[in-house]
Amino acid sequence: MQYWARRLEQEIDGVMRIFGGVQQLRGIYTDNKNLFEVKENVPRKLVEKVAGDIESLLAKKVRALKRLANAAEKFQKSHHWQDNIREEDIEYYDSKADTEYDDPDGEEIEREKSNSLKLEFTDDANFKTKVNYSYAAVQIPTDIYKGSTVILNELNWTQALEDVFIENRKEDPSLLWQVFGSATGVTRYYPATPWRAPNKIDLYDVRRRPWYIQGASSPKDMVIIVDVSGSVSGLTLKLMKTSVCEMLDTLSDDDYVNVASFNEKAKPVSCFKHLVQANIRNKKVFKEDVQGMVAKGTTDYKAGFEYAFDQLQNSNITRANCNKMIMMFTDGGEDRVQDVFEKYNWPNKTVRVFTFSVGQHNYDVTPLQWMACANKGYYFEIPSIGAIRINTQEYLDVLGRPMVLAGNRAKQVQWTNVYQDALGLGLVVTGTLPVFNLTEDSSDRKNQLILGVMGIDVALNDIKRLTPRYNLGANGYVFAIDLNGYVLLHPNLQPQIINFREPVTLDFLDAELEDENKEEIRRSMIDGNDGQRFIKTLIKSLDEQYIDEVFRTYTWAPIKSTNYSLGLVLPPYSTYYIQANLSDQILQVKYFEYLLPNSFESEGHVFIAPREYCKDLDLSDNNTEFLENFIALMEKVTPDSKQCDNFLLHNLILDTGITQQLVERVWKDQDLNTYSLLAVFAATDGGITRVFPNKAADDWEEEPEPFNASFYRRSLDNKGYIFKPPYRDAGYRGLDLENNTIGILVSTAVELSIEGKTLKPAVVGVKLDLEAWAEKFKVLASNRTDRDQLGTRRCDPSTSCEMDCEANNKDLICVLIDDGGFLVLSNQEDHWYQVGKFFSEVDANLMSALYNNSFYTRKESYDFQSVCAPEAQSNTGAAPRGVFVPTVADLLSLAWWTSAAAWSLFQQFLYGLTYSSWFQTEEVAGDSMEARETSCIMKQTQYYFSTVNATYNAIIDCGNCSRLFHAQRLANTNLLFVVADKPLCSQCESIKLLQAEVRAPPRDPNQCELVDRPRYRKGPHICFDYNATEDTSDCGRGASFTPSLGVLLSLQLLLLYSSTSQYPLPRAACL
């Protein structure tokens, strides 16, 4: 077998030496070194410069933000409240006035009459939508009556902000959305644009946006306790479950939470035994487990509150260490548990208590009001579904009191996590600044209400433009993280589906493959330190099929005046890079001509990377079209034009000429058919991929951007020849090989050493004809020489002659498998259509043996950015569950309408149509496409070579069906050569190793275990949770829901239709 392996190694090396042209390309670069300079990437200087540029960008936004916040406080202070204000007295652009909504059955809902201004809009590339720069727009939540006195006064004084918005834009034309989110729910944003609403009732409320929550209060430690005693009816329990879910949505990643239910005893609703970070995954666990709460037993408030105080007093865990609060949901009770408060909370009252009376009942609510008032909290009533959203978020006003009273000390600009802009900008971060009510009462006491939060968006793409890209090489990159360790910038930050209600939270250790070195780097960055470390680490290939062990230099430093830290990752071969210097315009023209399609037939087809070479260049996903656009532009401008990136253009043209010289010196003189090659190719850092001959471009499926091509990036990181078969999933059934030639890429990096500086500016390779090389493989792995004839040397297991892969292909399986475990070549013809499949799909027994004998190591990880089809809900019956549906006769009955219980049920159903968080429809036909897919966690498994290099023989023990196999790594390649007996019977089967990405099972990864070893993080450095002058006398009231009448009337019509139709009602749900 070692003899066969050497023959294979020699054949591969010989072909690559002749056709790859590595040596010749080195010579071409040397001959042309007068046309370029070798520049150095100095990591610390790069990080310092980029961090400074980002700091300057954000500082400009901060100045505009402070100007807006100061102006808002001044305008509100000078505003005179008007009790008799009318809607027609206010002139503004209602962003939802022209928005059309569909009802659940796909019919348009009649819009409310509006006095909105009629504006004209023009397309704007910066905002990716139509805007009007002369006005701001107003968005008012659907469940708030826009004609109320409070809202009209809010609209009145905020109108003055428009002039400040416009002035800000004049000073900084790069400003994106400028937004004021009011504590009343009104959003005023600039420039004006129509609201982007879903094809259903719009539930957007600025007070629930991540940026508003972060700006409106300091971090929170919250314990939610839910009364599940027997008196809690089915309807009330559903209200409580939904209320808890809505309460969880008011928490951000800076907050910590736990949820417990209580009757005679208290117990957590989930596996979390202590406060946990209120991140998306933990909140999802709570929301799922809350649904399992069952009402039974008697009420003991003491059990619930003692549990909550114990949770908040646990100092052995990571927590927010700022605002502490208990949120109790109950249907009522008589006990005030004063002894518990005296023991745990008085006299300092460091824990606020918020009580929520849920459902329609006749209990005395005085004890609940007393609990809240005696503990600096607030009492709320939730009689029906319509009161949930507002009353589960207004506690933020109470938490904002110490901030307002702290004055300028609390005027801290905070930068958010990455999240999806609701108006279509894509991924953004927002700078936030709280806006305070500066009015004073007749006793000269300061007002303690927060007016709202001012925000200014910064698109992630604008920050990315400040980072270097192409001089870092294909495998170098810049990243940034926040105090939670979440990435702000990272090449792997690519969420598949965006839910604008949730921030995009990808931890640095999930964006990369986690190890101890990266944990320490992450901690140092969060602590605001700078540093540098050279490490050996594992990385995934771009196509996520392979794992490579590589060396990288990590360099990092804080971005001053922000919560962010910036990092730079460089491989050793990217310390230096080429910068072309084509001052000779005649040479520019000569090289440029090799980009013209009329040269392709003789010089090979050229793909150019779709980069932003010039400002006026139209990008296109079609490379032929992009090349046409590029050529057309180059006929109008020169490579030295100010509107073009001279570095990119000069390098592109230089590499065009260099790869053309490779054609002339090497490829044109060779007959590819002699060695069964479909193509030869070269790809460069400058963005050129040249494929020869021209006809081979028809079957070229690699990315035209070399930096996005898996073969290119892997060749740089690995020595020798890298084989890449076409990837086939488990379900692939093959094609007719006679009509569809399959190619296998073999590539290797070109390493240069110029004046002692080492770099890898290009990758060259060949494309093997699978069928021809499968035949060649059999010959090379045989005992015959060129003079031997097949047929004269037939051996079998009963004879004494040595068997081989050609003569004995009915008895022996001979395969080449790559470092990811994918089949590359086989002596079995029925394997040819399976080339590119994970080998366990071809021979599960043999692959398991290779894994068990340590030829391969397995790496499992999770992709938290995936998208999946929604999981099927069980549908055991069409009847509604626990929801009363009034008949038409009921609707027409005066007695029914005057019934408080009936109105509660009607309101529950009515708002069930409005709030998707209350009812979740089984049918999605009338919904938007967003409902058809959901974010999910995918489990990924990759295999890679272990450190075993020697030849290995082993027996797969299956009793009478045992198999002998031999395995050996091929030198200077990523291949494993395996020879094995064919299985004699089916008894030698084993468990198939899985490589394909699969949806992670529920609770995988196990959040219950992960929270016991939380990752290092830091909260905001300043906390406002106490002020001695706080007035806590305003501490409770009933529901204050002010619905939009037009929406209510529309929904009543829908109710009439639904009550008489045959369609089943959806069942209640929290998620």
XYZ file of C-alpha atoms in Angstrom, residues 8 12 546 714 721-728 742-746 768-771 773-775 777 814-828 831-839 842 856 945 970 973-977:
58
model
C -0.318 8.604 -6.138
C -0.373 14.497 -8.161
C -14.129 21.750 6.863
C -8.254 26.995 2.492
C -2.340 20.457 -2.641
C -5.926 20.925 -1.477
C -8.532 18.700 -3.139
C -12.109 19.942 -3.251
C -14.775 17.621 -4.682
C -18.167 19.086 -5.599
C -20.264 18.984 -2.431
C -23.171 16.510 -2.548
C -17.700 16.207 -12.965
C -14.567 18.075 -11.950
C -12.445 17.965 -8.817
C -10.501 21.095 -7.910
C -6.897 20.783 -6.770
C -9.502 16.982 -12.728
C -11.889 14.984 -14.927
C -13.471 12.659 -12.368
C -14.151 9.694 -14.633
C -8.933 10.163 -12.894
C -10.968 7.374 -11.302
C -9.525 5.033 -13.923
C -6.487 6.056 -9.631
C -10.031 1.725 -2.541
C -10.876 5.357 -1.895
C -9.372 8.779 -1.459
C -11.153 10.785 1.240
C -10.376 14.425 1.991
C -9.710 16.000 5.375
C -13.402 16.743 5.909
C -14.398 13.114 5.338
C -15.765 13.650 1.818
C -15.250 11.101 -0.959
C -12.847 12.301 -3.674
C -12.021 9.192 -5.768
C -12.933 5.505 -5.693
C -12.161 2.335 -7.616
C -15.869 1.468 -7.425
C -19.260 5.359 -6.093
C -18.550 7.888 -8.828
C -21.886 9.642 -8.550
C -21.328 9.797 -4.784
C -18.082 11.747 -5.061
C -18.434 14.801 -2.827
C -20.675 13.046 -0.312
C -19.678 12.607 3.304
C -18.114 9.146 3.309
C -21.164 5.810 1.128
C -10.619 11.943 12.226
C -7.665 15.065 10.447
C -0.907 11.120 1.268
C -2.173 16.743 0.235
C -5.372 16.824 2.285
C -6.160 13.213 1.303
C -6.459 9.928 3.170
C -5.886 6.772 1.105
